[in-house]
Short mmCIF file of N, CA, C and O in Angstrom, two decimals:
data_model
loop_
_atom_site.label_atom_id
_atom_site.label_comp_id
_atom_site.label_asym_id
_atom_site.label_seq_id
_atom_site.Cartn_x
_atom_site.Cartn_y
_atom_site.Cartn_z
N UNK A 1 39.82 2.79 19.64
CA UNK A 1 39.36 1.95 18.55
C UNK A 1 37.88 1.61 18.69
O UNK A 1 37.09 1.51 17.75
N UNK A 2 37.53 1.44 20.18
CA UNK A 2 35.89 0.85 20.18
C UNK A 2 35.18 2.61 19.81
O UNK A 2 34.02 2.47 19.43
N UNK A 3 35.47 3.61 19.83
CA UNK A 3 34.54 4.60 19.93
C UNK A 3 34.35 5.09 17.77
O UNK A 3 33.43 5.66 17.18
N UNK A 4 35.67 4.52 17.24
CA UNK A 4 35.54 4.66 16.00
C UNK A 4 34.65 3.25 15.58
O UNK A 4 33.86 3.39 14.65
N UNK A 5 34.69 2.53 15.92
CA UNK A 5 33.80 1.32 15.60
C UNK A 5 32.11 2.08 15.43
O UNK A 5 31.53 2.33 14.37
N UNK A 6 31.71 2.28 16.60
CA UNK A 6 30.63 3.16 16.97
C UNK A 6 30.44 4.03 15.97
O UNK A 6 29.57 3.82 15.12
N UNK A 7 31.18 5.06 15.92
CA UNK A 7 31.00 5.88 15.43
C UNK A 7 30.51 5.54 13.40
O UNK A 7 29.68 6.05 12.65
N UNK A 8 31.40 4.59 13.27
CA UNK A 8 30.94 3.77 11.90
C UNK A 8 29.68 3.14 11.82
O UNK A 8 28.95 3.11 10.83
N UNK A 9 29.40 2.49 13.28
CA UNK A 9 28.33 1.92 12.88
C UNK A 9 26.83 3.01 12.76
O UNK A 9 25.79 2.71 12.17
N UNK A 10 27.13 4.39 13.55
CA UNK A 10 26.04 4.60 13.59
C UNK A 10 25.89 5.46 12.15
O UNK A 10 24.79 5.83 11.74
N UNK A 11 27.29 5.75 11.38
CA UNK A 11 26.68 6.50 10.15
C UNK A 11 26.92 5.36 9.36
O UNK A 11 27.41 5.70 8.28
N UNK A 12 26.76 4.08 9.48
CA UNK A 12 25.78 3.33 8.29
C UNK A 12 24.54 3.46 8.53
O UNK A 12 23.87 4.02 7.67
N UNK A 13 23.76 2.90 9.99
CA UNK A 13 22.51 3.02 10.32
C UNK A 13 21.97 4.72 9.91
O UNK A 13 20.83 4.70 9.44
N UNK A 14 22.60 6.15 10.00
CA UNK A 14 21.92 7.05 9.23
C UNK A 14 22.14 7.05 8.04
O UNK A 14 21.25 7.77 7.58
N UNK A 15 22.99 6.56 6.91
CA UNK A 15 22.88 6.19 5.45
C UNK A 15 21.45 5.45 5.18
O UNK A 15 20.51 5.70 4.42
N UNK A 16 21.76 4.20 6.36
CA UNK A 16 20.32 3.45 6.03
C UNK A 16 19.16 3.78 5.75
O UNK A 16 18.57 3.49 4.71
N UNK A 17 18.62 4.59 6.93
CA UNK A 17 17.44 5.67 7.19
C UNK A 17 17.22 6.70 6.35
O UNK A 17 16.09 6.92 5.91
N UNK A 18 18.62 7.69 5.93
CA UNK A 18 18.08 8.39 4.60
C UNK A 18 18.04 7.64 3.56
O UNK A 18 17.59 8.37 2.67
N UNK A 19 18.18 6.93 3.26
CA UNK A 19 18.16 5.81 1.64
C UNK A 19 16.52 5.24 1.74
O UNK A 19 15.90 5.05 0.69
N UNK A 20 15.86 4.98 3.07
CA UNK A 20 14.89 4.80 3.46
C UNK A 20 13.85 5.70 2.80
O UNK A 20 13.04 5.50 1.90
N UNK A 21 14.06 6.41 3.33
CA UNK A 21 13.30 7.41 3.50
C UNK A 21 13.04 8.91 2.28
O UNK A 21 12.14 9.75 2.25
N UNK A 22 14.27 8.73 1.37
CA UNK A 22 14.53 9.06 0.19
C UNK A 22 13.14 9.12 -0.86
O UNK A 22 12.41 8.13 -0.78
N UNK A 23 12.83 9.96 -1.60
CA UNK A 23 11.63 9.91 -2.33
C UNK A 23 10.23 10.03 -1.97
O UNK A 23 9.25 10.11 -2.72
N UNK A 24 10.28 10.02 -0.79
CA UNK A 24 8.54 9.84 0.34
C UNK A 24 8.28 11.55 -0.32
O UNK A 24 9.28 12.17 -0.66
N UNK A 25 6.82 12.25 -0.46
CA UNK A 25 6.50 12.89 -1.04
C UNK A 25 5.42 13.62 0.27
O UNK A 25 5.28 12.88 1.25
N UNK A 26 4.98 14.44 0.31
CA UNK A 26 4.38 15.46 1.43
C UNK A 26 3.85 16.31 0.46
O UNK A 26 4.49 16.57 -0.56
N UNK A 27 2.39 16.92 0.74
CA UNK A 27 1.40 18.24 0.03
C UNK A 27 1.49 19.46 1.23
O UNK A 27 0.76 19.60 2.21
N UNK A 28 2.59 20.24 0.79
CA UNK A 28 2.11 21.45 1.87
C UNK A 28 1.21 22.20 0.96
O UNK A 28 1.11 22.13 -0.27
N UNK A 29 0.50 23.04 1.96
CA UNK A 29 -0.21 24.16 1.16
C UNK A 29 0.16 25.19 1.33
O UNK A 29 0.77 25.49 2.35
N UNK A 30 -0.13 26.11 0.30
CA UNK A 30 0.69 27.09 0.01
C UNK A 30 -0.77 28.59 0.26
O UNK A 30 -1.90 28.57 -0.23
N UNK A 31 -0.36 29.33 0.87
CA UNK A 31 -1.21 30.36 1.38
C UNK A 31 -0.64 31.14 2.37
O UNK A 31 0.51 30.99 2.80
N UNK A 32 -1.57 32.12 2.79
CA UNK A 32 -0.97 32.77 3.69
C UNK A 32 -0.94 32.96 4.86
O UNK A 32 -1.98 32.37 5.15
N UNK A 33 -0.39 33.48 6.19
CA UNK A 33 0.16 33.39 6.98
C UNK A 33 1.14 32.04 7.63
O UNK A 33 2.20 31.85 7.03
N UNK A 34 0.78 31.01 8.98
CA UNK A 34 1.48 30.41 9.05
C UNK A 34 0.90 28.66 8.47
O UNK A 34 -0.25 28.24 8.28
N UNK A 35 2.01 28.08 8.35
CA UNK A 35 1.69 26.51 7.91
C UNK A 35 0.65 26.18 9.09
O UNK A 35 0.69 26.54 10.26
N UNK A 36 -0.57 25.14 8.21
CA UNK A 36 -1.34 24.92 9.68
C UNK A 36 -1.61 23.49 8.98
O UNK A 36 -0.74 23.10 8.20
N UNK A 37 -2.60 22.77 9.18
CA UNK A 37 -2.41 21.40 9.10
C UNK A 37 -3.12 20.92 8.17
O UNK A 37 -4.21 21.48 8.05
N UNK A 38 -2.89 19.97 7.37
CA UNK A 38 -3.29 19.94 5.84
C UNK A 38 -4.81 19.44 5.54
O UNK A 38 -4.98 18.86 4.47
N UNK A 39 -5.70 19.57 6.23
CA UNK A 39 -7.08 19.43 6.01
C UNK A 39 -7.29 20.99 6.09
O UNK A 39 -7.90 21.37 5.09
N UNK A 40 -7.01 21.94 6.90
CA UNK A 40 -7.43 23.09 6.66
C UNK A 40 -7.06 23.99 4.99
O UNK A 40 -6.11 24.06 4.21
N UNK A 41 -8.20 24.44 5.07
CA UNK A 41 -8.62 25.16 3.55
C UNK A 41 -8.02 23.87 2.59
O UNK A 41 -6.88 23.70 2.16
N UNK A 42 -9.41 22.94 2.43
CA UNK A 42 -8.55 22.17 1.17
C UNK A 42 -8.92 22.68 -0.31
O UNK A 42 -8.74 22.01 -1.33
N UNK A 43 -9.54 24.13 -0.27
CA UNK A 43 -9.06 24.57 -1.83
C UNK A 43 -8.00 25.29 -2.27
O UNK A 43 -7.90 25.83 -3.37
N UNK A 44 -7.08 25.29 -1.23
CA UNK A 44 -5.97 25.50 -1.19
C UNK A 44 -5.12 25.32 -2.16
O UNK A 44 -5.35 24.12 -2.28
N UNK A 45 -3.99 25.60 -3.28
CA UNK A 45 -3.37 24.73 -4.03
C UNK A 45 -2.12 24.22 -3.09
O UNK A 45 -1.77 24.69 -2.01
N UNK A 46 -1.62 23.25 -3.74
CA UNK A 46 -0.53 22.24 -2.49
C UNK A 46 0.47 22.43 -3.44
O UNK A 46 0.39 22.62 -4.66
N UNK A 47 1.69 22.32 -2.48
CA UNK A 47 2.91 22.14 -3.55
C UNK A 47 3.43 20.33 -2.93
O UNK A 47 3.24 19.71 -1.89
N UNK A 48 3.85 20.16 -3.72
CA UNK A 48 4.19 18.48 -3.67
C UNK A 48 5.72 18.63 -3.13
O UNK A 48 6.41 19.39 -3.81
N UNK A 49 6.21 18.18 -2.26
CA UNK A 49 7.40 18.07 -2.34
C UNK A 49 7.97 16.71 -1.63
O UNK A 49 7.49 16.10 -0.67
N UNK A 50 9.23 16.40 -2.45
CA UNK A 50 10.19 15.26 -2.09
C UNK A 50 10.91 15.13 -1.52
O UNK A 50 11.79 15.97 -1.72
N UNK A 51 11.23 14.16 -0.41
CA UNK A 51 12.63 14.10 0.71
C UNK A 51 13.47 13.66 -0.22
O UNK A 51 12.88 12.82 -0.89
N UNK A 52 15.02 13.90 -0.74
CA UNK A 52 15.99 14.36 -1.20
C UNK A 52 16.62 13.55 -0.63
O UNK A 52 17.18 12.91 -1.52
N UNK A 53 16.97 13.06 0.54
CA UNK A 53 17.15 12.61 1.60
C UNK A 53 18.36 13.48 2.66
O UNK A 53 18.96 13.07 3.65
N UNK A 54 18.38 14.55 2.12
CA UNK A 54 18.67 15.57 3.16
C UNK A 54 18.10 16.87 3.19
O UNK A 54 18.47 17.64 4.07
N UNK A 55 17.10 17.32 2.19
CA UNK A 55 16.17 18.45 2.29
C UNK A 55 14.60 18.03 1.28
O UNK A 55 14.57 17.22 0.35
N UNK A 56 13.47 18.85 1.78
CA UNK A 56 12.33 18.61 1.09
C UNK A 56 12.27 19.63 -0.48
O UNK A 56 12.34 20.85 -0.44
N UNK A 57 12.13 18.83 -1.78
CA UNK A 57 12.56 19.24 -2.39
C UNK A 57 11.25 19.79 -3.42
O UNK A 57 11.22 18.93 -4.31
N UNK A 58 10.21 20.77 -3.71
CA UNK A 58 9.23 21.02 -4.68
C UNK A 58 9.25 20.26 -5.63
O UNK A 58 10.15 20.55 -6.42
N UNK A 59 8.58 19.31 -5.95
CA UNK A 59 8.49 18.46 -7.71
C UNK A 59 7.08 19.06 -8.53
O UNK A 59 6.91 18.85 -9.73
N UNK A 60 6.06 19.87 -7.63
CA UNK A 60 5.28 20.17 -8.69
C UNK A 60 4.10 21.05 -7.74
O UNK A 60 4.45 21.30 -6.58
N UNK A 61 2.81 21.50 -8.16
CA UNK A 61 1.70 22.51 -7.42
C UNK A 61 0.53 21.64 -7.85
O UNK A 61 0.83 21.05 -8.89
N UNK A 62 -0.75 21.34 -7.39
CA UNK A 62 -1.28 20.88 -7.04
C UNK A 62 -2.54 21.89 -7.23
O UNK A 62 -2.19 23.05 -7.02
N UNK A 63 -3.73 21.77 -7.53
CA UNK A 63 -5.02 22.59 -7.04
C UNK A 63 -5.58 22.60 -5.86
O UNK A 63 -5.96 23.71 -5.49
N UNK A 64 -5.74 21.82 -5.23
CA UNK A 64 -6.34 21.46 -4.25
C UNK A 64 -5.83 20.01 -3.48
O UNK A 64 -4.90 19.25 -3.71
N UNK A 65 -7.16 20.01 -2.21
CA UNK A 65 -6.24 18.84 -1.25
C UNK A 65 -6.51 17.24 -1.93
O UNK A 65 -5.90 16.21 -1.64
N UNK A 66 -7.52 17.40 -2.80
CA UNK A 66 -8.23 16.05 -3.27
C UNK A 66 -7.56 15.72 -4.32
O UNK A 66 -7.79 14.64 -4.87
N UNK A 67 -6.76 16.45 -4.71
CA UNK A 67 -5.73 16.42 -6.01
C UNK A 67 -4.60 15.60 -5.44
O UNK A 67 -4.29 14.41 -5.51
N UNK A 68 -4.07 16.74 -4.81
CA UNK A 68 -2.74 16.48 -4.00
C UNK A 68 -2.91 14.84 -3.10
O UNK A 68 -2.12 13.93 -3.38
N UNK A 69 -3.91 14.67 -2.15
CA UNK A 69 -4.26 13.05 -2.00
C UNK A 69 -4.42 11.92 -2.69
O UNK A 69 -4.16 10.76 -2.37
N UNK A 70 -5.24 12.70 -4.45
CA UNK A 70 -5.13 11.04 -5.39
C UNK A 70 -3.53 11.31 -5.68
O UNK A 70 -3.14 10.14 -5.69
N UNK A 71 -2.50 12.02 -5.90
CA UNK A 71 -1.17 11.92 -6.35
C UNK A 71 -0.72 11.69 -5.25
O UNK A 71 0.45 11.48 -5.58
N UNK A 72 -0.73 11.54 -3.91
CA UNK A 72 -0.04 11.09 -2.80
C UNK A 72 -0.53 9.35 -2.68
O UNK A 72 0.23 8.40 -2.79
N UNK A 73 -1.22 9.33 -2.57
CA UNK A 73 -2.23 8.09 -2.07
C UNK A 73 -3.10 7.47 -3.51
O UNK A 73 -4.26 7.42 -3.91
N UNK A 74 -1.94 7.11 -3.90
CA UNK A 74 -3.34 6.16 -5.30
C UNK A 74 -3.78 4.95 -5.07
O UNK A 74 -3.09 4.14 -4.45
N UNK A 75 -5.06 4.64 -5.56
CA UNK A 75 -5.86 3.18 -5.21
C UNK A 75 -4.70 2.19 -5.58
O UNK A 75 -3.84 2.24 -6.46
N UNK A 76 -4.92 1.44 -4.79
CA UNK A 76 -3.98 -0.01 -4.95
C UNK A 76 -4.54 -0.58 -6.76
O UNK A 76 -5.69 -0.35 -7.15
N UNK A 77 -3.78 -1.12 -7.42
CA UNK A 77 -3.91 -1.45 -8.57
C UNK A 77 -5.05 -2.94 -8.41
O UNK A 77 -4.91 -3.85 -7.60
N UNK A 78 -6.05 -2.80 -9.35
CA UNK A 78 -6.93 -3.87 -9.38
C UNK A 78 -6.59 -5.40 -9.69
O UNK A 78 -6.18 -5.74 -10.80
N UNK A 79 -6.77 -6.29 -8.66
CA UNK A 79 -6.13 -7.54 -9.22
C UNK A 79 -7.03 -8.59 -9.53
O UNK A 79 -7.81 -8.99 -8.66
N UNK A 80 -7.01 -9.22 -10.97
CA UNK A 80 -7.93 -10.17 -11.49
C UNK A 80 -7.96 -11.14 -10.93
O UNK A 80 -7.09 -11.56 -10.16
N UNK A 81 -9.17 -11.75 -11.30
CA UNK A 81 -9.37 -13.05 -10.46
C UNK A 81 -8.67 -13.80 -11.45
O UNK A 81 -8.62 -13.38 -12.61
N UNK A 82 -8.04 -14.98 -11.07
CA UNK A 82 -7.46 -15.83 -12.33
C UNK A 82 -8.86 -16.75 -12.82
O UNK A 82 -9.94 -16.87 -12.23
N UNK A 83 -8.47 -17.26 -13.96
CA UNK A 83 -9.54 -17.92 -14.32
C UNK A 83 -9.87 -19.49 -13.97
O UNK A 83 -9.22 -20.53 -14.13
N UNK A 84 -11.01 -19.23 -13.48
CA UNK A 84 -11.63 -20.98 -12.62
C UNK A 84 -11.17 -21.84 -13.51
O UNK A 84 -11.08 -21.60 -14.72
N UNK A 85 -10.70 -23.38 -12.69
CA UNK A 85 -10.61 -24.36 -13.69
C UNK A 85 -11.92 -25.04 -13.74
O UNK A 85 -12.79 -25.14 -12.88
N UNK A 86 -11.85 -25.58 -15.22
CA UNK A 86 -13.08 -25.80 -15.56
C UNK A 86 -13.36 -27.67 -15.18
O UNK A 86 -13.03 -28.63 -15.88
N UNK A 87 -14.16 -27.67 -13.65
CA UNK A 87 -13.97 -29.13 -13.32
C UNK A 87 -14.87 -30.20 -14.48
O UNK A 87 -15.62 -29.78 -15.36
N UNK A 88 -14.68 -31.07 -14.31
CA UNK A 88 -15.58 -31.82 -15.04
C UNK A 88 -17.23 -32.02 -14.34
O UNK A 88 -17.30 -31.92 -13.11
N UNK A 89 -18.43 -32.28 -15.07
CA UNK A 89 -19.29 -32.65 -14.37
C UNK A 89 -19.36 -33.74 -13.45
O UNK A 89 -18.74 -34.76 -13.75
N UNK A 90 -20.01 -33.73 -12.38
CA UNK A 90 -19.94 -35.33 -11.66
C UNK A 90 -20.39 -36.19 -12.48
O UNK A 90 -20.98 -35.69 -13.44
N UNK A 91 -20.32 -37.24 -12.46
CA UNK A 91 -20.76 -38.43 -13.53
C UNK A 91 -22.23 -38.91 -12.58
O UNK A 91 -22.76 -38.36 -11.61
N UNK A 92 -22.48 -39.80 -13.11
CA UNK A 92 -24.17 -40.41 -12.52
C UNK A 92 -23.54 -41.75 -10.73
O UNK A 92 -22.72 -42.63 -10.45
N UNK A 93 -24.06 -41.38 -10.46
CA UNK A 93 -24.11 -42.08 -9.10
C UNK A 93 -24.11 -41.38 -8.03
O UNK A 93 -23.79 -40.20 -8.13
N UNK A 94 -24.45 -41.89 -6.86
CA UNK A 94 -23.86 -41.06 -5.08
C UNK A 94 -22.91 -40.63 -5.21
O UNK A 94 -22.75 -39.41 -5.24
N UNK A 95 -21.90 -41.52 -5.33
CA UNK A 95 -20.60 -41.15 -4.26
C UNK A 95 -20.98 -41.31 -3.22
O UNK A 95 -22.04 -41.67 -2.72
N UNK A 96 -19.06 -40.74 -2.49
CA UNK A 96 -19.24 -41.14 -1.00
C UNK A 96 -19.97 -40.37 -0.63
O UNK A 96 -20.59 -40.73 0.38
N UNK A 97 -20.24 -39.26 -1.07
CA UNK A 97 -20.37 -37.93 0.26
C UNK A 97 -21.12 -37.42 -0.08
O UNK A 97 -21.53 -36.61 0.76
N UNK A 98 -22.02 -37.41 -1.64
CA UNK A 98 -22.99 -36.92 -2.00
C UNK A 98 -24.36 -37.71 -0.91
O UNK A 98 -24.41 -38.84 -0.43
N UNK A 99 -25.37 -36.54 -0.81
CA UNK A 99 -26.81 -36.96 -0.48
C UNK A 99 -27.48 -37.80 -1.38
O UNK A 99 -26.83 -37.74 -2.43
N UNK A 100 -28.69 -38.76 -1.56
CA UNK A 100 -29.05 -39.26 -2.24
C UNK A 100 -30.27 -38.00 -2.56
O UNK A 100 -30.56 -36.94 -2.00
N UNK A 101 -30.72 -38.65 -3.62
CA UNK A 101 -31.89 -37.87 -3.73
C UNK A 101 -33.12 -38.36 -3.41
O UNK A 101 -33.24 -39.56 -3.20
N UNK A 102 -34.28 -37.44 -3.32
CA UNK A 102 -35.63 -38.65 -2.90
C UNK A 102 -35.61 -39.62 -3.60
O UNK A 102 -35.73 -40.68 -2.98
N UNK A 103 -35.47 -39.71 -5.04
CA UNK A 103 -35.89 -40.72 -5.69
C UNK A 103 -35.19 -42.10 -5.42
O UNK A 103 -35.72 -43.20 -5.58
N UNK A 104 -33.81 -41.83 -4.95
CA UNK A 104 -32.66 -42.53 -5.29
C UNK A 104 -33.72 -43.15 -3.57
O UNK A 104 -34.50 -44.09 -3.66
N UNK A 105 -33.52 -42.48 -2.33
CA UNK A 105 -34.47 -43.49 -1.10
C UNK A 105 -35.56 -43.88 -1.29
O UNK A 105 -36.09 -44.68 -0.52
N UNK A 106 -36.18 -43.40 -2.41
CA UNK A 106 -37.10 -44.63 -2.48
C UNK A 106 -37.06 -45.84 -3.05
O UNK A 106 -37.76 -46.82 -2.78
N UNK A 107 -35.76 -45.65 -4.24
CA UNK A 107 -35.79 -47.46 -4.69
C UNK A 107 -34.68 -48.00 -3.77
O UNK A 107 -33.98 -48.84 -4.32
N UNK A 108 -34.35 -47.71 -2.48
CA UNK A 108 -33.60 -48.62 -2.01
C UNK A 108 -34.81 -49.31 -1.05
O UNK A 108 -34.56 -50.30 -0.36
#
């Protein structure tokens, strides 16, 4: 009974990991002789492909490596500044914490 326990737990933890890992996307390049490492020849065209989550699957071809990187890697989306609230002006006097001004040390 304890070795079927085990054995359950560890194919949830690999369900987990492929569900994980499901959709992640990779640029091989496509040329000839053997696969070598993806900065070499980046006028290469790339084929795009998708983990399936049990095989890498072609979704599309690519021109090159600078292609294949903005469709792998896109800029984070731009986020606005919200808009300042609009304080009121200070009114006329010091305050606590304001400096005086020259004028204000000389009529004391």
């Amino acid at each position: 009974m304890q070795d079927d326990e085990a054995l359950e737990e560890w194919a949830r933890r690999r369900a987990e990991r492929q569900a994980a890992s499901k959709g992640k996307r990779r640029a091989v390049p496509l040329g000839d002789g053997p696969h070598r490492g993806a900065h070499v020849d980046p006028g290469a065209p790339r084929a795009i492909e998708e983990w399936t989550g049990t095989e890498w699957a072609v979704v599309g071809v690519v021109e090159d490596l600078a292609t294949a990187q903005a469709l792998l890697y896109p800029p984070p989306p731009v986020q606005e500044k919200p808009a300042e609230w609009d304080r009121p002006a200070m009114g006329k006097g010091r305050g606590r914490h304001r400096k005086p001004t020259p004028t204000e040390e000389q009529d004391r």
